[in-house]
Amino acid sequence: MIRLALAGTAAGLAAVHAGPAATWLPGVRRLLPGLAGVGRPGHVALTFDDGPDPASTPHFLDELRRLGCRATFFVLGEMLERHPEVGRRVVAEGHELGVHGWRHDNALGMRPGRAAKEIGAACDLVHAVTGVRPAWYRPPYGVLSAETLVAARARGLRPVLWTAWGRDWTATATPASVLAALAPGLRGGATLLLHDSDHTSAPGSWRAALGALPALVGRCRSLGLRAGPLREHGVARAGRRAQDPEVRRWARHGRAPR
């Protein structure tokens, strides 16, 4: 009986730890618009993961400057530690840095305490390198755990995932395929996920996202939408707009709240 009770307790703790990981599923994210990154109807949040990378991030910065557009870059601590000058340039040019963890590891496979420690270290590094405290946290693979949620909150970080991604991490990705992947979710209030580095992706795959940027920003503008960083996106606080009928309609049918 004791053994069964212990097994039940362990199973319960595992369920609590892993429960938030369900938000990786698109259907679950639609039920949590604040976590998914649903924002103002006239705005699209442009976000990039896995940098900063001196081989690729500067190209994105150059193109964003040419387009007159700013974005949010979710950085890995190990990359920022190696390339702080690129991180400083990101902030100096008016973009913002968010925390993507230290390494690109799934939180569910980490020993207890490691994820929290690494989120804290990455948060401190962003502040030390740029003088700005980050406001956002996006877990690798979009997989949250109870530990990462608590750790993010303790550091004043707001977890945010995405409403649409460009599938730009594969060896076969092209600018056209990135635009096609984003197209169904390209609407007011969307948070778009792209990658400014191939650190955890197929070598050279970042070129597909870079090549798609001009057409992506142009398409947003043709729809009357402004592309920019999360700080300008007006992401809903949990519980504040969750009961709004427009939010519920978006969750059911994929329409952004007005």
mmCIF file of C-alpha atoms in Angstrom:
data_model
loop_
_atom_site.group_PDB
_atom_site.id
_atom_site.type_symbol
_atom_site.label_atom_id
_atom_site.label_comp_id
_atom_site.label_asym_id
_atom_site.label_seq_id
_atom_site.Cartn_x
_atom_site.Cartn_y
_atom_site.Cartn_z
ATOM 1 C CA MET A 1 0.000 0.000 0.000
ATOM 2 C CA ILE A 2 2.815 2.390 0.869
ATOM 3 C CA ARG A 3 4.499 1.595 -2.426
ATOM 4 C CA LEU A 4 1.259 2.276 -4.310
ATOM 5 C CA ALA A 5 0.764 5.538 -2.440
ATOM 6 C CA LEU A 6 4.289 6.670 -3.251
ATOM 7 C CA ALA A 7 3.805 5.750 -6.890
ATOM 8 C CA GLY A 8 0.571 7.725 -6.952
ATOM 9 C CA THR A 9 2.246 10.737 -5.375
ATOM 10 C CA ALA A 10 5.109 10.593 -7.871
ATOM 11 C CA ALA A 11 2.664 10.351 -10.758
ATOM 12 C CA GLY A 12 0.721 13.320 -9.402
ATOM 13 C CA LEU A 13 3.842 15.455 -9.071
ATOM 14 C CA ALA A 14 4.911 14.524 -12.595
ATOM 15 C CA ALA A 15 1.498 15.567 -13.908
ATOM 16 C CA VAL A 16 1.734 18.930 -12.123
ATOM 17 C CA HIS A 17 5.256 19.469 -13.491
ATOM 18 C CA ALA A 18 4.384 18.532 -17.075
ATOM 19 C CA GLY A 19 0.821 19.864 -17.227
ATOM 20 C CA PRO A 20 1.727 23.319 -18.632
ATOM 21 C CA ALA A 21 3.518 21.639 -21.564
ATOM 22 C CA ALA A 22 0.104 21.103 -23.177
ATOM 23 C CA THR A 23 0.222 24.759 -24.235
ATOM 24 C CA TRP A 24 2.562 23.654 -27.047
ATOM 25 C CA LEU A 25 -0.533 22.265 -28.795
ATOM 26 C CA PRO A 26 -2.196 24.813 -31.123
ATOM 27 C CA GLY A 27 -5.682 23.987 -29.868
ATOM 28 C CA VAL A 28 -4.667 24.653 -26.274
ATOM 29 C CA ARG A 29 -2.908 27.915 -27.194
ATOM 30 C CA ARG A 30 -6.090 29.172 -28.865
ATOM 31 C CA LEU A 31 -7.865 28.783 -25.548
ATOM 32 C CA LEU A 32 -5.166 30.909 -23.865
ATOM 33 C CA PRO A 33 -4.860 33.992 -26.097
ATOM 34 C CA GLY A 34 -2.655 35.911 -23.665
ATOM 35 C CA LEU A 35 -0.107 33.100 -23.528
ATOM 36 C CA ALA A 36 -0.299 32.602 -27.285
ATOM 37 C CA GLY A 37 0.515 36.280 -27.787
ATOM 38 C CA VAL A 38 -2.783 37.615 -29.146
ATOM 39 C CA GLY A 39 -2.506 41.394 -29.127
ATOM 40 C CA ARG A 40 -4.072 44.507 -30.575
ATOM 41 C CA PRO A 41 -6.039 44.070 -33.818
ATOM 42 C CA GLY A 42 -3.951 46.582 -35.752
ATOM 43 C CA HIS A 43 -0.606 45.078 -34.785
ATOM 44 C CA VAL A 44 1.467 41.977 -35.535
ATOM 45 C CA ALA A 45 4.296 40.990 -33.183
ATOM 46 C CA LEU A 46 7.451 39.978 -35.030
ATOM 47 C CA THR A 47 9.667 37.659 -32.953
ATOM 48 C CA PHE A 48 12.903 35.768 -33.564
ATOM 49 C CA ASP A 49 14.421 32.892 -31.572
ATOM 50 C CA ASP A 50 17.817 31.278 -30.897
ATOM 51 C CA GLY A 51 20.315 34.135 -31.321
ATOM 52 C CA PRO A 52 22.213 36.312 -31.051
ATOM 53 C CA ASP A 53 24.392 34.923 -33.808
ATOM 54 C CA PRO A 54 27.112 37.038 -35.460
ATOM 55 C CA ALA A 55 26.770 35.025 -38.678
ATOM 56 C CA SER A 56 23.096 35.831 -39.164
ATOM 57 C CA THR A 57 21.520 38.250 -36.662
ATOM 58 C CA PRO A 58 23.253 41.342 -38.148
ATOM 59 C CA HIS A 59 21.625 40.561 -41.503
ATOM 60 C CA PHE A 60 18.207 40.602 -39.840
ATOM 61 C CA LEU A 61 19.040 43.878 -38.119
ATOM 62 C CA ASP A 62 20.114 45.424 -41.411
ATOM 63 C CA GLU A 63 16.921 44.294 -43.140
ATOM 64 C CA LEU A 64 14.673 45.424 -40.294
ATOM 65 C CA ARG A 65 16.339 48.841 -40.359
ATOM 66 C CA ARG A 66 15.784 49.053 -44.121
ATOM 67 C CA LEU A 67 12.131 48.110 -43.624
ATOM 68 C CA GLY A 68 11.682 50.566 -40.745
ATOM 69 C CA CYS A 69 10.514 47.782 -38.468
ATOM 70 C CA ARG A 70 11.412 46.614 -34.947
ATOM 71 C CA ALA A 71 11.088 43.179 -33.361
ATOM 72 C CA THR A 72 11.585 41.058 -30.254
ATOM 73 C CA PHE A 73 14.565 38.680 -30.165
ATOM 74 C CA PHE A 74 14.356 35.730 -27.754
ATOM 75 C CA VAL A 75 17.978 34.974 -26.944
ATOM 76 C CA LEU A 76 19.710 31.920 -25.553
ATOM 77 C CA GLY A 77 22.027 32.661 -22.642
ATOM 78 C CA GLU A 78 24.855 30.610 -24.105
ATOM 79 C CA MET A 79 24.678 32.597 -27.356
ATOM 80 C CA LEU A 80 24.495 35.990 -25.646
ATOM 81 C CA GLU A 81 27.439 35.046 -23.433
ATOM 82 C CA ARG A 82 29.527 34.275 -26.535
ATOM 83 C CA HIS A 83 28.334 37.272 -28.571
ATOM 84 C CA PRO A 84 27.375 40.122 -26.228
ATOM 85 C CA GLU A 85 28.230 42.734 -28.850
ATOM 86 C CA VAL A 86 25.432 41.430 -31.087
ATOM 87 C CA GLY A 87 22.979 41.558 -28.196
ATOM 88 C CA ARG A 88 23.981 45.150 -27.472
ATOM 89 C CA ARG A 89 23.445 46.070 -31.108
ATOM 90 C CA VAL A 90 19.938 44.546 -31.058
ATOM 91 C CA VAL A 91 18.906 46.819 -28.179
ATOM 92 C CA ALA A 92 20.814 49.852 -29.485
ATOM 93 C CA GLU A 93 18.803 49.668 -32.709
ATOM 94 C CA GLY A 94 15.490 49.801 -30.860
ATOM 95 C CA HIS A 95 14.573 46.122 -30.679
ATOM 96 C CA GLU A 96 13.969 44.212 -27.460
ATOM 97 C CA LEU A 97 15.483 41.050 -26.001
ATOM 98 C CA GLY A 98 13.442 38.295 -24.407
ATOM 99 C CA VAL A 99 14.696 35.182 -22.591
ATOM 100 C CA HIS A 100 14.675 31.830 -24.420
ATOM 101 C CA GLY A 101 16.531 29.950 -21.673
ATOM 102 C CA TRP A 102 20.244 29.225 -21.477
ATOM 103 C CA ARG A 103 20.470 26.266 -23.838
ATOM 104 C CA HIS A 104 17.811 25.043 -26.219
ATOM 105 C CA ASP A 105 16.734 22.159 -23.986
ATOM 106 C CA ASN A 106 13.276 20.828 -23.249
ATOM 107 C CA ALA A 107 12.364 21.774 -19.671
ATOM 108 C CA LEU A 108 10.586 18.462 -19.106
ATOM 109 C CA GLY A 109 13.864 16.587 -19.468
ATOM 110 C CA MET A 110 15.831 18.727 -17.003
ATOM 111 C CA ARG A 111 16.659 17.754 -13.451
ATOM 112 C CA PRO A 112 14.736 19.733 -10.818
ATOM 113 C CA GLY A 113 16.104 23.219 -10.287
ATOM 114 C CA ARG A 114 18.112 23.467 -13.499
ATOM 115 C CA ALA A 115 15.482 25.253 -15.586
ATOM 116 C CA ALA A 116 14.874 27.885 -12.907
ATOM 117 C CA LYS A 117 18.605 28.447 -12.465
ATOM 118 C CA GLU A 118 19.156 28.864 -16.200
ATOM 119 C CA ILE A 119 16.207 31.229 -16.662
ATOM 120 C CA GLY A 120 17.611 33.384 -13.861
ATOM 121 C CA ALA A 121 21.108 33.313 -15.355
ATOM 122 C CA ALA A 122 19.856 34.285 -18.804
ATOM 123 C CA CYS A 123 17.730 37.077 -17.347
ATOM 124 C CA ASP A 124 20.697 38.457 -15.394
ATOM 125 C CA LEU A 125 22.940 38.251 -18.446
ATOM 126 C CA VAL A 126 20.531 40.215 -20.624
ATOM 127 C CA HIS A 127 20.488 42.948 -17.988
ATOM 128 C CA ALA A 128 24.272 42.918 -17.551
ATOM 129 C CA VAL A 129 24.941 43.075 -21.299
ATOM 130 C CA THR A 130 22.310 45.634 -22.310
ATOM 131 C CA GLY A 131 21.346 47.469 -19.114
ATOM 132 C CA VAL A 132 17.713 46.560 -19.788
ATOM 133 C CA ARG A 133 15.730 43.966 -17.856
ATOM 134 C CA PRO A 134 13.878 41.548 -20.152
ATOM 135 C CA ALA A 135 10.099 41.362 -19.955
ATOM 136 C CA TRP A 136 9.330 38.163 -21.890
ATOM 137 C CA TYR A 137 10.064 34.448 -21.666
ATOM 138 C CA ARG A 138 9.563 31.867 -24.418
ATOM 139 C CA PRO A 139 10.583 28.305 -23.549
ATOM 140 C CA PRO A 140 12.501 26.184 -26.078
ATOM 141 C CA TYR A 141 10.083 24.163 -28.223
ATOM 142 C CA GLY A 142 7.260 26.132 -26.572
ATOM 143 C CA VAL A 143 7.246 23.577 -23.748
ATOM 144 C CA LEU A 144 6.435 25.066 -20.354
ATOM 145 C CA SER A 145 6.625 23.304 -17.010
ATOM 146 C CA ALA A 146 5.468 24.225 -13.535
ATOM 147 C CA GLU A 147 9.074 25.081 -12.664
ATOM 148 C CA THR A 148 9.611 27.383 -15.648
ATOM 149 C CA LEU A 149 6.326 29.176 -15.006
ATOM 150 C CA VAL A 150 7.259 29.835 -11.380
ATOM 151 C CA ALA A 151 10.811 30.846 -12.293
ATOM 152 C CA ALA A 152 9.631 33.234 -15.015
ATOM 153 C CA ARG A 153 7.143 34.877 -12.673
ATOM 154 C CA ALA A 154 9.804 35.238 -9.965
ATOM 155 C CA ARG A 155 11.972 37.133 -12.468
ATOM 156 C CA GLY A 156 9.148 39.350 -13.680
ATOM 157 C CA LEU A 157 9.053 37.624 -17.069
ATOM 158 C CA ARG A 158 5.823 37.202 -19.015
ATOM 159 C CA PRO A 159 5.597 33.802 -20.788
ATOM 160 C CA VAL A 160 4.508 34.146 -24.409
ATOM 161 C CA LEU A 161 4.441 31.571 -27.198
ATOM 162 C CA TRP A 162 3.101 32.322 -30.712
ATOM 163 C CA THR A 163 -0.002 32.224 -32.866
ATOM 164 C CA ALA A 164 1.791 31.362 -36.138
ATOM 165 C CA TRP A 165 5.248 30.150 -37.130
ATOM 166 C CA GLY A 166 7.195 30.081 -40.367
ATOM 167 C CA ARG A 167 8.617 26.529 -40.128
ATOM 168 C CA ASP A 168 11.909 28.141 -41.093
ATOM 169 C CA TRP A 169 14.202 25.740 -39.232
ATOM 170 C CA THR A 170 14.336 22.934 -41.824
ATOM 171 C CA ALA A 171 16.887 22.363 -44.558
ATOM 172 C CA THR A 172 14.157 22.631 -47.200
ATOM 173 C CA ALA A 173 12.713 25.952 -45.987
ATOM 174 C CA THR A 174 12.576 28.783 -48.522
ATOM 175 C CA PRO A 175 11.257 32.347 -48.324
ATOM 176 C CA ALA A 176 8.158 31.174 -50.179
ATOM 177 C CA SER A 177 7.573 28.255 -47.809
ATOM 178 C CA VAL A 178 7.976 30.531 -44.786
ATOM 179 C CA LEU A 179 5.378 32.948 -46.132
ATOM 180 C CA ALA A 180 3.026 30.084 -46.974
ATOM 181 C CA ALA A 181 3.343 28.658 -43.445
ATOM 182 C CA LEU A 182 2.603 32.046 -41.868
ATOM 183 C CA ALA A 183 -0.214 33.025 -44.226
ATOM 184 C CA PRO A 184 -3.130 31.249 -42.462
ATOM 185 C CA GLY A 185 -2.288 33.016 -39.204
ATOM 186 C CA LEU A 186 -1.341 36.402 -40.609
ATOM 187 C CA ARG A 187 -4.021 38.629 -39.087
ATOM 188 C CA GLY A 188 -4.322 41.439 -36.603
ATOM 189 C CA GLY A 189 -3.215 40.452 -33.115
ATOM 190 C CA ALA A 190 -0.897 37.660 -34.306
ATOM 191 C CA THR A 191 2.484 36.845 -32.768
ATOM 192 C CA LEU A 192 4.776 35.412 -35.454
ATOM 193 C CA LEU A 193 7.682 33.077 -34.691
ATOM 194 C CA LEU A 194 10.811 33.038 -36.876
ATOM 195 C CA HIS A 195 14.504 32.289 -36.203
ATOM 196 C CA ASP A 196 17.467 34.620 -36.654
ATOM 197 C CA SER A 197 19.993 31.806 -36.122
ATOM 198 C CA ASP A 198 20.552 28.210 -37.216
ATOM 199 C CA HIS A 199 22.179 27.384 -33.868
ATOM 200 C CA THR A 200 19.569 24.676 -33.249
ATOM 201 C CA SER A 201 18.261 24.369 -36.819
ATOM 202 C CA ALA A 202 19.446 23.106 -40.191
ATOM 203 C CA PRO A 203 22.639 24.897 -41.307
ATOM 204 C CA GLY A 204 21.813 28.031 -43.277
ATOM 205 C CA SER A 205 18.070 27.753 -42.644
ATOM 206 C CA TRP A 206 17.999 31.331 -41.301
ATOM 207 C CA ARG A 207 18.305 32.573 -44.875
ATOM 208 C CA ALA A 208 14.725 31.462 -45.560
ATOM 209 C CA ALA A 209 13.364 33.669 -42.773
ATOM 210 C CA LEU A 210 15.566 36.579 -43.827
ATOM 211 C CA GLY A 211 14.444 36.262 -47.441
ATOM 212 C CA ALA A 212 10.793 36.217 -46.378
ATOM 213 C CA LEU A 213 11.009 39.403 -44.283
ATOM 214 C CA PRO A 214 10.396 42.052 -46.981
ATOM 215 C CA ALA A 215 7.311 40.297 -48.342
ATOM 216 C CA LEU A 216 6.066 39.504 -44.824
ATOM 217 C CA VAL A 217 6.271 43.106 -43.640
ATOM 218 C CA GLY A 218 4.836 44.270 -46.951
ATOM 219 C CA ARG A 219 1.898 41.901 -46.594
ATOM 220 C CA CYS A 220 1.223 43.160 -43.084
ATOM 221 C CA ARG A 221 1.187 46.727 -44.317
ATOM 222 C CA SER A 222 -1.114 45.879 -47.222
ATOM 223 C CA LEU A 223 -3.561 44.494 -44.652
ATOM 224 C CA GLY A 224 -3.352 47.712 -42.655
ATOM 225 C CA LEU A 225 -1.301 46.055 -39.901
ATOM 226 C CA ARG A 226 1.846 47.366 -38.249
ATOM 227 C CA ALA A 227 4.594 44.847 -37.486
ATOM 228 C CA GLY A 228 6.610 45.497 -34.347
ATOM 229 C CA PRO A 229 7.902 44.147 -31.025
ATOM 230 C CA LEU A 230 5.912 42.532 -28.245
ATOM 231 C CA ARG A 231 6.221 45.617 -26.061
ATOM 232 C CA GLU A 232 3.926 47.420 -28.527
ATOM 233 C CA HIS A 233 1.591 44.478 -29.075
ATOM 234 C CA GLY A 234 -0.776 44.920 -26.139
ATOM 235 C CA VAL A 235 -0.835 41.243 -25.185
ATOM 236 C CA ALA A 236 -3.808 40.477 -22.943
ATOM 237 C CA ARG A 237 -3.177 39.626 -19.325
ATOM 238 C CA ALA A 238 -4.407 36.207 -18.300
ATOM 239 C CA GLY A 239 -7.981 36.419 -17.088
ATOM 240 C CA ARG A 240 -8.514 39.973 -18.305
ATOM 241 C CA ARG A 241 -9.684 39.327 -21.841
ATOM 242 C CA ALA A 242 -10.196 35.582 -21.566
ATOM 243 C CA GLN A 243 -13.917 36.152 -20.999
ATOM 244 C CA ASP A 244 -14.218 38.661 -23.830
ATOM 245 C CA PRO A 245 -16.591 37.237 -26.512
ATOM 246 C CA GLU A 246 -14.207 38.328 -29.285
ATOM 247 C CA VAL A 247 -11.388 36.371 -27.653
ATOM 248 C CA ARG A 248 -13.598 33.293 -27.368
ATOM 249 C CA ARG A 249 -14.541 33.683 -31.040
ATOM 250 C CA TRP A 250 -10.845 33.842 -32.018
ATOM 251 C CA ALA A 251 -10.175 30.715 -29.947
ATOM 252 C CA ARG A 252 -12.900 28.823 -31.798
ATOM 253 C CA HIS A 253 -12.417 30.138 -35.320
ATOM 254 C CA GLY A 254 -8.950 31.659 -35.483
ATOM 255 C CA ARG A 255 -10.149 35.260 -35.671
ATOM 256 C CA ALA A 256 -8.107 37.837 -33.799
ATOM 257 C CA PRO A 257 -9.890 39.888 -31.138
ATOM 258 C CA ARG A 258 -10.743 43.443 -32.080
#
